[in-house]
GROMACS .gro file of C-alpha atoms in nm:
model
  510
    1UNK     CA    1  -9.424  -2.235  -3.512
    2UNK     CA    2  -9.129  -2.248  -3.753
    3UNK     CA    3  -8.887  -2.540  -3.789
    4UNK     CA    4  -8.620  -2.317  -3.630
    5UNK     CA    5  -8.739  -2.470  -3.305
    6UNK     CA    6  -8.570  -2.796  -3.392
    7UNK     CA    7  -8.265  -2.663  -3.574
    8UNK     CA    8  -8.142  -2.479  -3.264
    9UNK     CA    9  -8.211  -2.758  -3.013
   10UNK     CA   10  -7.939  -2.642  -2.772
   11UNK     CA   11  -8.086  -2.291  -2.754
   12UNK     CA   12  -8.421  -2.233  -2.585
   13UNK     CA   13  -8.665  -2.081  -2.834
   14UNK     CA   14  -8.909  -1.827  -2.684
   15UNK     CA   15  -9.276  -1.927  -2.692
   16UNK     CA   16  -9.586  -1.769  -2.539
   17UNK     CA   17  -9.816  -1.897  -2.266
   18UNK     CA   18 -10.070  -1.981  -2.538
   19UNK     CA   19  -9.838  -2.195  -2.756
   20UNK     CA   20  -9.979  -2.550  -2.789
   21UNK     CA   21  -9.790  -2.873  -2.841
   22UNK     CA   22  -9.944  -2.917  -3.184
   23UNK     CA   23  -9.767  -2.601  -3.304
   24UNK     CA   24  -9.420  -2.752  -3.252
   25UNK     CA   25  -9.288  -2.907  -3.572
   26UNK     CA   26  -8.990  -3.105  -3.435
   27UNK     CA   27  -8.999  -3.425  -3.229
   28UNK     CA   28  -8.780  -3.280  -2.954
   29UNK     CA   29  -8.738  -2.909  -2.893
   30UNK     CA   30  -8.615  -2.679  -2.615
   31UNK     CA   31  -8.853  -2.390  -2.549
   32UNK     CA   32  -8.834  -2.086  -2.321
   33UNK     CA   33  -9.159  -2.013  -2.137
   34UNK     CA   34  -9.234  -1.660  -2.017
   35UNK     CA   35  -9.333  -1.585  -1.656
   36UNK     CA   36  -9.685  -1.596  -1.514
   37UNK     CA   37  -9.823  -1.877  -1.733
   38UNK     CA   38 -10.054  -1.973  -1.447
   39UNK     CA   39 -10.259  -1.659  -1.511
   40UNK     CA   40 -10.547  -1.654  -1.754
   41UNK     CA   41 -10.655  -1.953  -1.962
   42UNK     CA   42 -10.382  -2.213  -2.021
   43UNK     CA   43 -10.567  -2.532  -2.130
   44UNK     CA   44 -10.396  -2.854  -2.020
   45UNK     CA   45 -10.526  -3.205  -2.099
   46UNK     CA   46 -10.376  -3.507  -1.927
   47UNK     CA   47 -10.125  -3.586  -1.654
   48UNK     CA   48  -9.761  -3.669  -1.726
   49UNK     CA   49  -9.846  -3.734  -2.090
   50UNK     CA   50 -10.039  -3.442  -2.236
   51UNK     CA   51 -10.259  -3.416  -2.544
   52UNK     CA   52 -10.095  -3.193  -2.807
   53UNK     CA   53 -10.388  -2.952  -2.783
   54UNK     CA   54 -10.247  -2.855  -2.440
   55UNK     CA   55 -10.040  -2.541  -2.390
   56UNK     CA   56  -9.674  -2.642  -2.350
   57UNK     CA   57  -9.594  -2.391  -2.073
   58UNK     CA   58  -9.911  -2.468  -1.879
   59UNK     CA   59  -9.824  -2.839  -1.895
   60UNK     CA   60  -9.470  -2.764  -1.773
   61UNK     CA   61  -9.606  -2.577  -1.470
   62UNK     CA   62  -9.859  -2.857  -1.404
   63UNK     CA   63  -9.575  -3.113  -1.418
   64UNK     CA   64  -9.376  -2.910  -1.163
   65UNK     CA   65  -9.091  -2.836  -1.404
   66UNK     CA   66  -9.144  -2.458  -1.402
   67UNK     CA   67  -9.248  -2.201  -1.146
   68UNK     CA   68  -9.421  -1.863  -1.191
   69UNK     CA   69  -9.100  -1.708  -1.330
   70UNK     CA   70  -9.099  -1.938  -1.635
   71UNK     CA   71  -8.783  -2.075  -1.790
   72UNK     CA   72  -8.654  -2.341  -2.033
   73UNK     CA   73  -8.809  -2.687  -2.072
   74UNK     CA   74  -8.768  -2.966  -2.328
   75UNK     CA   75  -9.077  -3.095  -2.513
   76UNK     CA   76  -9.085  -3.449  -2.664
   77UNK     CA   77  -9.362  -3.539  -2.910
   78UNK     CA   78  -9.539  -3.877  -2.876
   79UNK     CA   79  -9.819  -4.069  -3.045
   80UNK     CA   80 -10.178  -4.003  -2.958
   81UNK     CA   81 -10.353  -4.210  -2.696
   82UNK     CA   82 -10.687  -4.267  -2.523
   83UNK     CA   83 -10.798  -4.164  -2.174
   84UNK     CA   84 -10.590  -3.859  -2.083
   85UNK     CA   85 -10.631  -3.832  -1.704
   86UNK     CA   86 -10.724  -3.507  -1.528
   87UNK     CA   87 -10.550  -3.386  -1.209
   88UNK     CA   88 -10.477  -3.073  -1.008
   89UNK     CA   89 -10.109  -2.986  -0.954
   90UNK     CA   90  -9.900  -2.672  -0.892
   91UNK     CA   91 -10.196  -2.438  -0.928
   92UNK     CA   92 -10.324  -2.581  -1.258
   93UNK     CA   93 -10.626  -2.808  -1.312
   94UNK     CA   94 -10.571  -3.036  -1.611
   95UNK     CA   95 -10.873  -3.179  -1.792
   96UNK     CA   96 -10.960  -3.530  -1.899
   97UNK     CA   97 -10.982  -3.617  -2.267
   98UNK     CA   98 -11.114  -3.941  -2.418
   99UNK     CA   99 -10.882  -3.947  -2.719
  100UNK     CA  100 -10.640  -3.727  -2.917
  101UNK     CA  101 -10.422  -3.774  -3.224
  102UNK     CA  102 -10.086  -3.668  -3.073
  103UNK     CA  103  -9.923  -3.619  -2.733
  104UNK     CA  104  -9.613  -3.474  -2.574
  105UNK     CA  105  -9.412  -3.518  -2.255
  106UNK     CA  106  -9.191  -3.269  -2.074
  107UNK     CA  107  -8.844  -3.304  -1.931
  108UNK     CA  108  -8.648  -3.058  -1.717
  109UNK     CA  109  -8.340  -2.898  -1.869
  110UNK     CA  110  -8.027  -3.054  -1.719
  111UNK     CA  111  -7.812  -2.794  -1.550
  112UNK     CA  112  -7.446  -2.849  -1.619
  113UNK     CA  113  -7.174  -2.631  -1.478
  114UNK     CA  114  -7.013  -2.601  -1.820
  115UNK     CA  115  -7.319  -2.453  -1.990
  116UNK     CA  116  -7.491  -2.278  -1.702
  117UNK     CA  117  -7.525  -1.909  -1.779
  118UNK     CA  118  -7.367  -1.671  -1.530
  119UNK     CA  119  -7.613  -1.567  -1.260
  120UNK     CA  120  -7.399  -1.320  -1.067
  121UNK     CA  121  -7.452  -1.017  -1.289
  122UNK     CA  122  -7.244  -0.702  -1.309
  123UNK     CA  123  -7.097  -0.662  -0.959
  124UNK     CA  124  -6.984  -0.309  -1.044
  125UNK     CA  125  -7.345  -0.199  -1.094
  126UNK     CA  126  -7.549  -0.311  -0.793
  127UNK     CA  127  -7.836  -0.072  -0.856
  128UNK     CA  128  -8.212  -0.121  -0.837
  129UNK     CA  129  -8.330   0.033  -1.166
  130UNK     CA  130  -8.687   0.123  -1.261
  131UNK     CA  131  -8.731   0.192  -1.632
  132UNK     CA  132  -9.029   0.415  -1.706
  133UNK     CA  133  -9.102   0.396  -2.078
  134UNK     CA  134  -9.328   0.605  -2.301
  135UNK     CA  135  -9.639   0.418  -2.421
  136UNK     CA  136  -9.848   0.719  -2.523
  137UNK     CA  137 -10.022   0.816  -2.847
  138UNK     CA  138  -9.737   1.060  -2.896
  139UNK     CA  139  -9.481   0.785  -2.958
  140UNK     CA  140  -9.695   0.556  -3.175
  141UNK     CA  141  -9.657   0.185  -3.238
  142UNK     CA  142  -9.354   0.204  -3.468
  143UNK     CA  143  -9.140   0.422  -3.239
  144UNK     CA  144  -9.264   0.219  -2.940
  145UNK     CA  145  -9.106  -0.090  -3.099
  146UNK     CA  146  -8.782   0.102  -3.153
  147UNK     CA  147  -8.797   0.207  -2.788
  148UNK     CA  148  -8.834  -0.159  -2.684
  149UNK     CA  149  -8.527  -0.251  -2.889
  150UNK     CA  150  -8.329   0.027  -2.722
  151UNK     CA  151  -8.442  -0.075  -2.373
  152UNK     CA  152  -8.354  -0.439  -2.447
  153UNK     CA  153  -8.002  -0.342  -2.557
  154UNK     CA  154  -7.962  -0.126  -2.248
  155UNK     CA  155  -8.079  -0.412  -2.023
  156UNK     CA  156  -7.835  -0.650  -2.192
  157UNK     CA  157  -7.550  -0.403  -2.137
  158UNK     CA  158  -7.641  -0.367  -1.767
  159UNK     CA  159  -7.617  -0.748  -1.711
  160UNK     CA  160  -7.876  -0.817  -1.442
  161UNK     CA  161  -7.812  -1.084  -1.179
  162UNK     CA  162  -7.838  -1.180  -0.813
  163UNK     CA  163  -7.530  -0.975  -0.723
  164UNK     CA  164  -7.564  -0.720  -1.003
  165UNK     CA  165  -7.832  -0.472  -1.107
  166UNK     CA  166  -8.201  -0.550  -1.097
  167UNK     CA  167  -8.443  -0.401  -1.345
  168UNK     CA  168  -8.819  -0.345  -1.334
  169UNK     CA  169  -9.038  -0.166  -1.586
  170UNK     CA  170  -9.337   0.070  -1.582
  171UNK     CA  171  -9.529   0.201  -1.884
  172UNK     CA  172  -9.642   0.564  -1.882
  173UNK     CA  173  -9.978   0.625  -2.046
  174UNK     CA  174 -10.313   0.760  -1.919
  175UNK     CA  175 -10.238   0.565  -1.602
  176UNK     CA  176  -9.905   0.400  -1.516
  177UNK     CA  177  -9.883   0.023  -1.554
  178UNK     CA  178  -9.620  -0.186  -1.378
  179UNK     CA  179  -9.512  -0.456  -1.622
  180UNK     CA  180  -9.261  -0.638  -1.400
  181UNK     CA  181  -9.096  -0.581  -1.064
  182UNK     CA  182  -8.729  -0.566  -0.965
  183UNK     CA  183  -8.738  -0.923  -0.834
  184UNK     CA  184  -8.915  -1.085  -1.131
  185UNK     CA  185  -8.610  -1.143  -1.351
  186UNK     CA  186  -8.255  -1.211  -1.237
  187UNK     CA  187  -8.149  -1.379  -1.562
  188UNK     CA  188  -8.072  -1.160  -1.867
  189UNK     CA  189  -8.251  -1.393  -2.110
  190UNK     CA  190  -8.574  -1.385  -1.910
  191UNK     CA  191  -8.559  -1.006  -1.880
  192UNK     CA  192  -8.507  -0.958  -2.254
  193UNK     CA  193  -8.800  -1.188  -2.329
  194UNK     CA  194  -9.025  -0.984  -2.097
  195UNK     CA  195  -8.924  -0.660  -2.271
  196UNK     CA  196  -8.991  -0.815  -2.612
  197UNK     CA  197  -9.345  -0.912  -2.502
  198UNK     CA  198  -9.446  -0.559  -2.392
  199UNK     CA  199  -9.771  -0.439  -2.551
  200UNK     CA  200  -9.824  -0.080  -2.665
  201UNK     CA  201 -10.093   0.104  -2.464
  202UNK     CA  202 -10.156   0.446  -2.624
  203UNK     CA  203 -10.315   0.733  -2.430
  204UNK     CA  204 -10.173   1.055  -2.285
  205UNK     CA  205  -9.807   1.101  -2.183
  206UNK     CA  206  -9.875   1.119  -1.809
  207UNK     CA  207  -9.511   1.087  -1.709
  208UNK     CA  208  -9.567   1.268  -1.379
  209UNK     CA  209  -9.822   1.006  -1.274
  210UNK     CA  210  -9.577   0.731  -1.368
  211UNK     CA  211  -9.292   0.891  -1.168
  212UNK     CA  212  -9.523   0.935  -0.867
  213UNK     CA  213  -9.644   0.574  -0.890
  214UNK     CA  214  -9.286   0.445  -0.912
  215UNK     CA  215  -9.156   0.663  -0.628
  216UNK     CA  216  -9.441   0.566  -0.395
  217UNK     CA  217  -9.430   0.187  -0.416
  218UNK     CA  218  -9.193   0.039  -0.671
  219UNK     CA  219  -8.875   0.020  -0.460
  220UNK     CA  220  -9.025  -0.139  -0.148
  221UNK     CA  221  -8.870  -0.459  -0.016
  222UNK     CA  222  -9.198  -0.639  -0.090
  223UNK     CA  223  -9.152  -0.548  -0.457
  224UNK     CA  224  -8.789  -0.660  -0.470
  225UNK     CA  225  -8.607  -0.345  -0.357
  226UNK     CA  226  -8.283  -0.425  -0.179
  227UNK     CA  227  -8.186  -0.239   0.135
  228UNK     CA  228  -7.871  -0.031   0.092
  229UNK     CA  229  -7.872  -0.053  -0.289
  230UNK     CA  230  -7.895   0.275  -0.482
  231UNK     CA  231  -8.233   0.342  -0.641
  232UNK     CA  232  -8.236   0.461  -1.001
  233UNK     CA  233  -8.536   0.565  -1.212
  234UNK     CA  234  -8.471   0.609  -1.583
  235UNK     CA  235  -8.759   0.793  -1.752
  236UNK     CA  236  -8.785   0.774  -2.132
  237UNK     CA  237  -9.000   1.037  -2.295
  238UNK     CA  238  -9.084   1.099  -2.659
  239UNK     CA  239  -9.141   1.469  -2.710
  240UNK     CA  240  -9.295   1.618  -2.393
  241UNK     CA  241  -9.524   1.513  -2.105
  242UNK     CA  242  -9.897   1.579  -2.081
  243UNK     CA  243  -9.890   1.638  -1.705
  244UNK     CA  244  -9.678   1.812  -1.441
  245UNK     CA  245  -9.356   1.640  -1.325
  246UNK     CA  246  -9.241   1.871  -1.046
  247UNK     CA  247  -9.431   1.726  -0.746
  248UNK     CA  248  -9.363   1.367  -0.848
  249UNK     CA  249  -8.994   1.437  -0.900
  250UNK     CA  250  -8.974   1.608  -0.561
  251UNK     CA  251  -9.116   1.296  -0.395
  252UNK     CA  252  -8.863   1.082  -0.582
  253UNK     CA  253  -8.573   1.298  -0.462
  254UNK     CA  254  -8.700   1.294  -0.105
  255UNK     CA  255  -8.725   0.914  -0.128
  256UNK     CA  256  -8.359   0.885  -0.225
  257UNK     CA  257  -8.433   0.795  -0.590
  258UNK     CA  258  -8.197   0.911  -0.865
  259UNK     CA  259  -8.421   1.020  -1.152
  260UNK     CA  260  -8.263   1.028  -1.499
  261UNK     CA  261  -8.466   1.177  -1.783
  262UNK     CA  262  -8.385   1.050  -2.132
  263UNK     CA  263  -8.546   1.280  -2.386
  264UNK     CA  264  -8.587   1.148  -2.740
  265UNK     CA  265  -8.692   1.374  -3.028
  266UNK     CA  266  -8.719   1.701  -2.835
  267UNK     CA  267  -9.001   1.934  -2.938
  268UNK     CA  268  -8.924   2.138  -3.249
  269UNK     CA  269  -8.938   2.520  -3.220
  270UNK     CA  270  -9.283   2.529  -3.381
  271UNK     CA  271  -9.408   2.274  -3.122
  272UNK     CA  272  -9.290   2.461  -2.812
  273UNK     CA  273  -9.623   2.642  -2.775
  274UNK     CA  274  -9.786   2.303  -2.707
  275UNK     CA  275  -9.543   2.215  -2.428
  276UNK     CA  276  -9.712   2.268  -2.091
  277UNK     CA  277  -9.387   2.327  -1.895
  278UNK     CA  278  -9.076   2.409  -2.097
  279UNK     CA  279  -8.856   2.338  -1.791
  280UNK     CA  280  -8.994   1.985  -1.741
  281UNK     CA  281  -8.652   1.822  -1.794
  282UNK     CA  282  -8.477   2.038  -1.534
  283UNK     CA  283  -8.755   1.985  -1.279
  284UNK     CA  284  -8.776   1.608  -1.327
  285UNK     CA  285  -8.418   1.498  -1.263
  286UNK     CA  286  -8.237   1.419  -0.940
  287UNK     CA  287  -8.010   1.723  -0.979
  288UNK     CA  288  -7.993   1.981  -1.255
  289UNK     CA  289  -7.619   1.940  -1.318
  290UNK     CA  290  -7.623   1.786  -1.667
  291UNK     CA  291  -7.544   1.434  -1.546
  292UNK     CA  292  -7.905   1.321  -1.500
  293UNK     CA  293  -8.035   1.449  -1.833
  294UNK     CA  294  -7.964   1.265  -2.156
  295UNK     CA  295  -8.079   1.364  -2.502
  296UNK     CA  296  -8.114   1.135  -2.805
  297UNK     CA  297  -8.206   1.304  -3.136
  298UNK     CA  298  -8.410   1.016  -3.282
  299UNK     CA  299  -8.530   0.663  -3.208
  300UNK     CA  300  -8.347   0.559  -3.525
  301UNK     CA  301  -8.005   0.642  -3.377
  302UNK     CA  302  -8.016   0.497  -3.025
  303UNK     CA  303  -7.757   0.217  -3.047
  304UNK     CA  304  -7.453   0.439  -2.992
  305UNK     CA  305  -7.615   0.576  -2.675
  306UNK     CA  306  -7.655   0.239  -2.500
  307UNK     CA  307  -7.307   0.218  -2.349
  308UNK     CA  308  -7.270   0.580  -2.227
  309UNK     CA  309  -7.618   0.574  -2.073
  310UNK     CA  310  -7.555   0.241  -1.897
  311UNK     CA  311  -7.231   0.385  -1.755
  312UNK     CA  312  -7.422   0.679  -1.609
  313UNK     CA  313  -7.684   0.455  -1.450
  314UNK     CA  314  -7.403   0.256  -1.283
  315UNK     CA  315  -7.186   0.552  -1.171
  316UNK     CA  316  -7.220   0.498  -0.795
  317UNK     CA  317  -7.028   0.807  -0.682
  318UNK     CA  318  -7.239   1.036  -0.903
  319UNK     CA  319  -7.581   0.917  -0.782
  320UNK     CA  320  -7.631   1.215  -0.555
  321UNK     CA  321  -7.993   1.153  -0.459
  322UNK     CA  322  -7.927   0.814  -0.301
  323UNK     CA  323  -7.635   0.937  -0.094
  324UNK     CA  324  -7.726   0.979   0.271
  325UNK     CA  325  -7.496   0.954   0.568
  326UNK     CA  326  -7.654   0.618   0.652
  327UNK     CA  327  -7.545   0.449   0.329
  328UNK     CA  328  -7.236   0.642   0.223
  329UNK     CA  329  -6.992   0.683   0.513
  330UNK     CA  330  -6.674   0.495   0.604
  331UNK     CA  331  -6.638   0.470   0.981
  332UNK     CA  332  -6.318   0.357   1.151
  333UNK     CA  333  -6.319   0.259   1.517
  334UNK     CA  334  -5.988   0.316   1.701
  335UNK     CA  335  -6.016   0.116   2.023
  336UNK     CA  336  -5.798   0.152   2.333
  337UNK     CA  337  -5.693  -0.197   2.445
  338UNK     CA  338  -5.464  -0.084   2.728
  339UNK     CA  339  -5.438  -0.261   3.065
  340UNK     CA  340  -5.636   0.009   3.246
  341UNK     CA  341  -5.951  -0.071   3.049
  342UNK     CA  342  -6.002  -0.432   3.169
  343UNK     CA  343  -6.198  -0.719   3.013
  344UNK     CA  344  -6.545  -0.619   3.134
  345UNK     CA  345  -6.514  -0.256   3.030
  346UNK     CA  346  -6.364  -0.360   2.696
  347UNK     CA  347  -6.689  -0.547   2.622
  348UNK     CA  348  -6.887  -0.232   2.709
  349UNK     CA  349  -6.675  -0.041   2.453
  350UNK     CA  350  -6.751  -0.304   2.186
  351UNK     CA  351  -7.124  -0.286   2.269
  352UNK     CA  352  -7.110   0.093   2.234
  353UNK     CA  353  -6.943   0.071   1.892
  354UNK     CA  354  -7.188  -0.198   1.776
  355UNK     CA  355  -7.469   0.044   1.865
  356UNK     CA  356  -7.318   0.303   1.633
  357UNK     CA  357  -7.271   0.046   1.354
  358UNK     CA  358  -7.636  -0.066   1.376
  359UNK     CA  359  -7.748   0.285   1.284
  360UNK     CA  360  -7.596   0.260   0.934
  361UNK     CA  361  -7.683   0.064   0.619
  362UNK     CA  362  -7.366  -0.142   0.596
  363UNK     CA  363  -7.334  -0.324   0.264
  364UNK     CA  364  -7.092  -0.367  -0.025
  365UNK     CA  365  -7.247  -0.060  -0.189
  366UNK     CA  366  -7.338   0.127   0.130
  367UNK     CA  367  -7.170   0.231   0.453
  368UNK     CA  368  -6.853   0.055   0.573
  369UNK     CA  369  -6.692   0.002   0.911
  370UNK     CA  370  -6.342  -0.108   1.012
  371UNK     CA  371  -6.160  -0.139   1.344
  372UNK     CA  372  -5.809  -0.100   1.485
  373UNK     CA  373  -5.716  -0.189   1.844
  374UNK     CA  374  -5.410  -0.029   2.002
  375UNK     CA  375  -5.184  -0.040   2.303
  376UNK     CA  376  -4.821   0.051   2.235
  377UNK     CA  377  -4.872  -0.156   1.923
  378UNK     CA  378  -5.157  -0.153   1.672
  379UNK     CA  379  -5.367  -0.438   1.536
  380UNK     CA  380  -5.596  -0.412   1.233
  381UNK     CA  381  -5.898  -0.610   1.349
  382UNK     CA  382  -6.078  -0.580   1.015
  383UNK     CA  383  -6.074  -0.336   0.725
  384UNK     CA  384  -6.351  -0.128   0.572
  385UNK     CA  385  -6.388  -0.373   0.283
  386UNK     CA  386  -6.365  -0.700   0.479
  387UNK     CA  387  -6.736  -0.733   0.566
  388UNK     CA  388  -7.013  -0.644   0.322
  389UNK     CA  389  -7.319  -0.700   0.545
  390UNK     CA  390  -7.423  -0.536   0.869
  391UNK     CA  391  -7.450  -0.868   1.054
  392UNK     CA  392  -7.102  -0.980   0.947
  393UNK     CA  393  -6.946  -0.645   1.041
  394UNK     CA  394  -7.112  -0.632   1.385
  395UNK     CA  395  -7.023  -0.995   1.458
  396UNK     CA  396  -6.660  -0.921   1.367
  397UNK     CA  397  -6.669  -0.622   1.601
  398UNK     CA  398  -6.803  -0.831   1.889
  399UNK     CA  399  -6.537  -1.101   1.836
  400UNK     CA  400  -6.245  -0.862   1.892
  401UNK     CA  401  -6.022  -0.998   2.170
  402UNK     CA  402  -5.875  -0.769   2.434
  403UNK     CA  403  -5.503  -0.699   2.389
  404UNK     CA  404  -5.390  -0.531   2.717
  405UNK     CA  405  -5.077  -0.312   2.728
  406UNK     CA  406  -4.977   0.055   2.724
  407UNK     CA  407  -5.137   0.354   2.550
  408UNK     CA  408  -4.988   0.515   2.237
  409UNK     CA  409  -5.285   0.692   2.082
  410UNK     CA  410  -5.086   0.915   1.844
  411UNK     CA  411  -4.915   0.622   1.674
  412UNK     CA  412  -5.252   0.446   1.651
  413UNK     CA  413  -5.409   0.745   1.471
  414UNK     CA  414  -5.127   0.741   1.214
  415UNK     CA  415  -5.167   0.364   1.171
  416UNK     CA  416  -5.544   0.391   1.119
  417UNK     CA  417  -5.500   0.677   0.872
  418UNK     CA  418  -5.265   0.467   0.660
  419UNK     CA  419  -5.431   0.125   0.695
  420UNK     CA  420  -5.806   0.190   0.722
  421UNK     CA  421  -5.867   0.484   0.490
  422UNK     CA  422  -5.682   0.387   0.176
  423UNK     CA  423  -5.961   0.522  -0.047
  424UNK     CA  424  -6.050   0.885  -0.012
  425UNK     CA  425  -6.396   1.035  -0.030
  426UNK     CA  426  -6.476   1.398   0.054
  427UNK     CA  427  -6.674   1.417   0.375
  428UNK     CA  428  -6.720   1.038   0.388
  429UNK     CA  429  -6.439   0.916   0.617
  430UNK     CA  430  -6.485   0.924   0.995
  431UNK     CA  431  -6.257   0.800   1.275
  432UNK     CA  432  -6.397   0.749   1.626
  433UNK     CA  433  -6.125   0.720   1.893
  434UNK     CA  434  -6.224   0.560   2.225
  435UNK     CA  435  -5.966   0.584   2.505
  436UNK     CA  436  -5.960   0.578   2.886
  437UNK     CA  437  -5.628   0.742   2.966
  438UNK     CA  438  -5.327   0.959   2.890
  439UNK     CA  439  -5.139   0.886   2.569
  440UNK     CA  440  -4.765   0.825   2.600
  441UNK     CA  441  -4.704   0.996   2.265
  442UNK     CA  442  -4.818   1.312   2.087
  443UNK     CA  443  -5.174   1.305   1.951
  444UNK     CA  444  -5.201   1.653   1.802
  445UNK     CA  445  -4.981   1.611   1.494
  446UNK     CA  446  -5.116   1.267   1.389
  447UNK     CA  447  -5.474   1.396   1.433
  448UNK     CA  448  -5.399   1.707   1.224
  449UNK     CA  449  -5.246   1.488   0.951
  450UNK     CA  450  -5.554   1.262   0.950
  451UNK     CA  451  -5.788   1.559   0.921
  452UNK     CA  452  -5.577   1.702   0.639
  453UNK     CA  453  -5.645   1.377   0.450
  454UNK     CA  454  -6.020   1.438   0.481
  455UNK     CA  455  -6.087   1.224   0.790
  456UNK     CA  456  -6.332   1.371   1.040
  457UNK     CA  457  -6.238   1.272   1.395
  458UNK     CA  458  -6.457   1.218   1.700
  459UNK     CA  459  -6.285   1.156   2.035
  460UNK     CA  460  -6.461   0.965   2.311
  461UNK     CA  461  -6.292   0.967   2.653
  462UNK     CA  462  -6.367   0.757   2.960
  463UNK     CA  463  -6.243   0.771   3.320
  464UNK     CA  464  -5.891   0.925   3.322
  465UNK     CA  465  -5.872   1.040   2.960
  466UNK     CA  466  -5.742   1.404   2.965
  467UNK     CA  467  -5.979   1.655   2.811
  468UNK     CA  468  -5.685   1.836   2.647
  469UNK     CA  469  -5.592   1.520   2.453
  470UNK     CA  470  -5.952   1.459   2.354
  471UNK     CA  471  -5.994   1.813   2.219
  472UNK     CA  472  -5.657   1.800   2.043
  473UNK     CA  473  -5.769   1.491   1.849
  474UNK     CA  474  -6.122   1.607   1.767
  475UNK     CA  475  -6.223   1.789   1.449
  476UNK     CA  476  -6.367   2.140   1.455
  477UNK     CA  477  -6.589   2.250   1.615
  478UNK     CA  478  -6.429   2.078   1.915
  479UNK     CA  479  -6.743   2.077   2.131
  480UNK     CA  480  -6.939   1.884   1.867
  481UNK     CA  481  -6.668   1.619   1.823
  482UNK     CA  482  -6.559   1.558   2.183
  483UNK     CA  483  -6.738   1.325   2.430
  484UNK     CA  484  -6.648   1.230   2.785
  485UNK     CA  485  -6.795   1.008   3.057
  486UNK     CA  486  -6.660   0.902   3.395
  487UNK     CA  487  -6.801   0.550   3.368
  488UNK     CA  488  -6.789   0.296   3.083
  489UNK     CA  489  -7.160   0.235   3.138
  490UNK     CA  490  -7.221   0.593   3.019
  491UNK     CA  491  -7.091   0.520   2.668
  492UNK     CA  492  -7.429   0.394   2.544
  493UNK     CA  493  -7.574   0.746   2.589
  494UNK     CA  494  -7.333   0.878   2.324
  495UNK     CA  495  -7.470   0.661   2.039
  496UNK     CA  496  -7.751   0.900   1.924
  497UNK     CA  497  -7.548   1.224   1.938
  498UNK     CA  498  -7.251   1.059   1.763
  499UNK     CA  499  -7.469   0.928   1.480
  500UNK     CA  500  -7.632   1.272   1.447
  501UNK     CA  501  -7.287   1.432   1.442
  502UNK     CA  502  -7.167   1.202   1.161
  503UNK     CA  503  -7.479   1.277   0.956
  504UNK     CA  504  -7.447   1.651   1.020
  505UNK     CA  505  -7.085   1.652   0.901
  506UNK     CA  506  -7.166   1.436   0.598
  507UNK     CA  507  -7.454   1.663   0.495
  508UNK     CA  508  -7.246   1.980   0.533
  509UNK     CA  509  -6.964   1.835   0.322
  510UNK     CA  510  -7.188   1.690   0.049
   0.00000   0.00000   0.00000
């Protein structure tokens, strides 16, 4: 261990799980332990004060200063002593030792707000990203190391964090090997260390197997996948694959995973005869539109490609494979609060709308809901971007207080068009109008104006709501966008067909 460990005492120096206290040359040094130092053989001698033959990271876990994810810890050297005591703590059994020439103690790193690294991450890139890298004989050790450097720079540019992107990694070889999951590293420094420690495997370029393995299990919630967050799989390949990609890629698409294929050093014309499927790139990606394929001429010229590739991985509106109606729509509820509705029935309306909301993946990167209540006047109860979780949005919906008054549905449609749907998205904006009576103003022109702005309208009438008004407000085809029930208790039956109608319209328009 070089003396650099002491000269940069304010910066944690990466060590391995096998690094022993005797290898540290300075009296006090800050080290960065990798994750999973409880696995394998990590000899520890002593309790509290450890013999210098002990592994520093194993001793830190034994002392309770580090968990399985690793992290920084300060090591202080001490004189040798007699009778190092054995004990079992935090999953590690330390051993007794009669005497040793040197010792060390551990101290936690003080967390100060001034020096604490940012943990939020890049909020504009809230993706779950699986990086599938090439570890085959085809790439070789030297280019494998260049690949690691490229992946590390890309990961640094993405800026992982609790509220930003998460990154996991799989190596493609004879058989795929998951190196770390999406939830293992939420700090950039830890992630970069894990990438640096990757070992080259060799073997065939079975990229199809690696894509299949990743699509089947990598993005589950148990493995750190976040509900409502777009799933991205970036596949790096040197040359060409040894196996078929088509079936694996089809599963990935059907699972809502956006597969990018980054091809480095494409096969030369004289090598094409060895390529099993010359269309492998086109078949592998989410969509063959040019966006999901990226070509880099050589591993020696990757740096300039880091930024443009990271921008593609984070381009939410272009990730076509993760866009379903359940995680992509904006739904506005336009709620009649007139006197004829009454308190009890108003609660039934809110229950009905909450049932619709529960069907969608509401999040800050997923579906959104907002609500306007109207009488003669209009009241914005909450906007599409006010609540970023399903629970918060539904609770806000249930807390809406009943206004009571007249009925001016046309003016309310114009108000909702201007105040709810400020951001446009083709085939993504939906307005559901719930009313129980005749409007005192014109509804046809405001509804036509809303639809001209790309808002799909569903009208739901109860009791005395005129069918002519309901059909005038509804989008085409009228029969598929108009609902009516005599009783407020019948509203609950409309939840499934309304959700199906929204998804049908979204699919047709996207």
